[in-house]
Structures are given as structure tokens and as C-alpha cells.
Amino acid sequence: MRFDHTTALTWGVALLGTRTYLAIDASSVTAAEIAESVKGQRLRTLAHEPLPQGAVMPGPAGPNFAAADAVRAAVARVLGDVSRARITLVLPDGVARIALVEPPRGVLARDYLRYRLAASLPWPAAEGVFDALDAGSGRVVGAAVRRATVAEYEEVASASGANVEQVHLAPLLGLAGLLRRRHTDEVHALLGDVAMCLAFVREGGILALRSRRRDRSQGEASRLRAELVRLASQVANGNGSVPLAVSGSDAPGLRPDLEGAAPTATAPFPTLASGAGEASWLLGLVT
Amino acid sequence: MTRQPDFSSAPRTSRVSLFQSLSLAACALAAIAAAFLAYQARGEAQAATRRLAEVSREVDAARGRVQAFETHARAAWAGMLAPEEAPPSRIVAEVASLLPDDVRLERIAIDYRRGGVLELVVVARDARAWDRLLQQLEAAQRIRELEPGPEARAAEVRSLVRARWAAGP
């Protein structure tokens, strides 16, 4: 291959703009090496490792790791396939309290979040880490997660050789992807292993947001569909033609039931052809 | 609110990527280089301004000299006698017609640049012939500013006569 200055610059930018996202959820550990460039983000490498059942129990309070050694081993294995230089640790659905809020003008979003969420947190607000994602029209998707919980995940990742630069949340990554797509009215369910987010999205803005733990028992698809339709009707003034979309953990298994029971069509949603199945945070990064 | 949310349990010292650091360093270098070049250009501009002032002064001086030359030339041109107005043949013929019989014209010089100054080297047989020559020349319409040269009246008079030719119709 001819190696000139242009080639060197291209490779240099490609290498320097690479970031690895390391996600730990109840069922698996996933590492995705993402190339960041001016054209957007592109998936370079994906590594996926299933976890023993019960090894990780994502929750807002208390220990999340029942079998930390197994998780560390899985993390070490997936990190063997990707770059360890710049790692963003992705915490799973269910560890954070998430809310859509509209901070008054001149008030810092973090401060307003702390004020709004403090009363509903299962731990003292002083123990929390607060941050927010711009949701358009002056609104933000705020999240609060207990510092000790974050530290627990960070320790597992660091012990496995990860150089963690920042910590993100799986639902916020998924929502950021929906905001970038700038579609007209859609209702999305972003599924994690133990919790999920429901969002009504309109042209790059989030108009409504709910998050709750999942009930994966029989009939989840019909319950999910009913909840999505209810959310769409509330926000869209009874307009029942809003497309519904489901992505994330077990989404491929839920979609046929949603389509079969629904008069409305499910919105087309890109899927990743890999052994990792679907991860809504990953779709949010690369779509 | 940060652009990229971060829920780390403790703040980290640096989350700036190498690419961002290199970009920042490149921007800083470019800014320094631009400032240096601007400073250099400012110095060059000042030098050029000084040089321009010098050249302007030289041009003014040269223009003054040219004007002086032109004035001088105009003045000089004003005092000149044009050969077309008084051809040498005409002057010689007219001067010759003024010579008495016993006076011989040995040489004649006509200086047109000085307004038609004539220098006549004449030889008269004696003093009386010399006097007649001077009378003839003084009486001539086109001879002005007559200046007889030194003379020895004992015998043959050989002398230089200066005069100015008066041009006209």
C-alpha cells in the first residue's frame, strides 16, 4: 500500500478517535470499539461475553455484583479483543433514577436535577452523581446514580485492566441515538436486561419519558405494547398512528408479538448482525 | 450540563483525548505562528513606510531639480537665436557687405545658443579703415552690442570685434 501523508493522517485520526464502550448488564458483558470521526461513529470491534445467571443484579442501591470474580473474568476476556486505552464504562438500565425535566432559565441542570430527584431517591442525595442529556426544547433527561454503585462497577472494570475515562448510562446512550435520528413522532422502548425506558420522540426532542423495571413474565409483549400506545395517546392527543419501536435486550423476541397484536406498525429499527443480539445503547452510538 | 454526561464516582484529572490535545496544540502553534508573522509583517510595513518616505523625499528633491532645469532651459531657450531665422550664409553675406574695401574678414564665429553672438576677426589696412568699419557696423540695423577689440593704430589693425545679431524681418 502506498503510504503518504494523507494515508498517515487518515489512519492517525482513525486511531486517535477510537473509544471503547464497556457495558455490564445482568446477562452479559459487551465491549464495543467505536471509531469517532467527523462523519459520525462507526463500530470497529464488538466483543460479547455471557455472564452466569445472577452474577450481576443491576439495582439503584446495595451491591450489584453477586459473583464479582466471574464478571471480572468476562470483562478481561472482552477487553482482550478491543483497545483498552480510552474506555467509557456503560452502566446498565436499572441502576439510575431517570427523569425528563425542564430546568428554569439560568439554573444549572445538575443542581435542578438534584433538587427535583432528591426526594424520590432510595439513598441520600449527597451520595449521588447527577448529570443530564440535552433533550431539546429546553428539557434535559436527568439521571442520578449512587456513587457507591458507580464505584462498584468501576472497580470491577479497573481490576480487569480497563482504563476507565468516563462513566455513562445505557439508557442515556440509547436516548442520545434517538435524538440524533430526528424522526417525526415515534414511541420507543429501550430495553435493558432488568429495566427499560419508554420515550416519545419528535424531531430530535423527547416529549415524554418513563423508566421502570421490566416484568419479563409471560405476556410482556402485550403489556409493553399497551404501555407504548398509552404513552403515544397521551402525548399525541389520541393519535393512534404513531409508530412503535422496541430495541435492546430480548427485543427481537418481543417484536413479532408486538406486531401481531398491534394495529399500528412497528417502526423500522436497525439491528446489529452479531452474536450480541441487540443493545439499545450500542444502537444509539452507531445509528 | 455537560455535552457528554459523565457519572464517574470521582473526578478524573484529564479526559481530553490525545486527538483533542494534539488539535489544541496545533491551534496554539498556528496562533503563535500567525502572531509572529503578523509582528514580522508589522516591522516590514514600518520599514517600507520609512523607505517610502525617503523615496518621496528623493522624488520631491528630484522634481525640484527638474523644475530648476526646466526653468533654466526655458530661459536658455528664450535667449537662443534660431538658425532658421538667421542662416549663417545670410549673416556672412550681410557682414561682408558692411566691410569697407580696405578691411578683410579673416574669421567669423556665430554662437546661436547665446542669442547670435558674433565674433569677427578683421584686418584693416590702417586706423582710418578700422574706424570706417566700426562706423559701418554701428550703423547696421542687425548689429547690436558692438564691442571693438584692442587695436594698434600705428599701422595695420588686426582685432576682434564682438557683436550680437538682431533677428527680425
Coordinates of N, CA and C in Angstrom, one line a residue, chain A residues 17 34-43 180 285-287:
Chain A
G17 N -9.2 8.7 17.3 CA -10.6 8.9 17.6 C -11.3 7.7 18.0
I34 N -15.4 1.9 19.1 CA -16.1 2.8 18.2 C -15.1 3.8 17.7
A35 N -15.1 3.9 16.4 CA -14.2 4.9 15.7 C -15.0 6.2 15.6
E36 N -14.5 7.3 16.2 CA -15.1 8.6 16.2 C -14.5 9.4 15.1
S37 N -15.3 9.9 14.2 CA -14.7 10.8 13.2 C -15.7 11.9 12.9
V38 N -15.4 12.8 12.0 CA -16.3 13.9 11.6 C -17.5 13.4 11.0
K39 N -17.5 12.2 10.4 CA -18.6 11.7 9.7 C -19.6 11.0 10.7
G40 N -19.2 10.8 11.9 CA -20.0 10.1 12.9 C -19.2 9.0 13.6
Q41 N -20.0 8.0 14.2 CA -19.3 7.0 14.9 C -19.6 5.6 14.2
R42 N -18.5 4.8 14.2 CA -18.6 3.6 13.4 C -18.1 2.4 14.3
L43 N -18.8 1.3 14.3 CA -18.4 0.2 15.1 C -17.2 -0.5 14.4
R180 N -30.5 12.0 17.8 CA -29.7 12.3 16.6 C -30.5 11.9 15.3
L285 N -25.3 4.5 19.7 CA -24.0 5.0 19.4 C -23.7 5.0 17.9
V286 N -24.2 4.0 17.2 CA -23.7 3.8 15.8 C -24.9 4.0 14.8
T287 N -26.0 4.4 15.2 CA -27.1 4.7 14.2 C -27.4 6.2 14.2

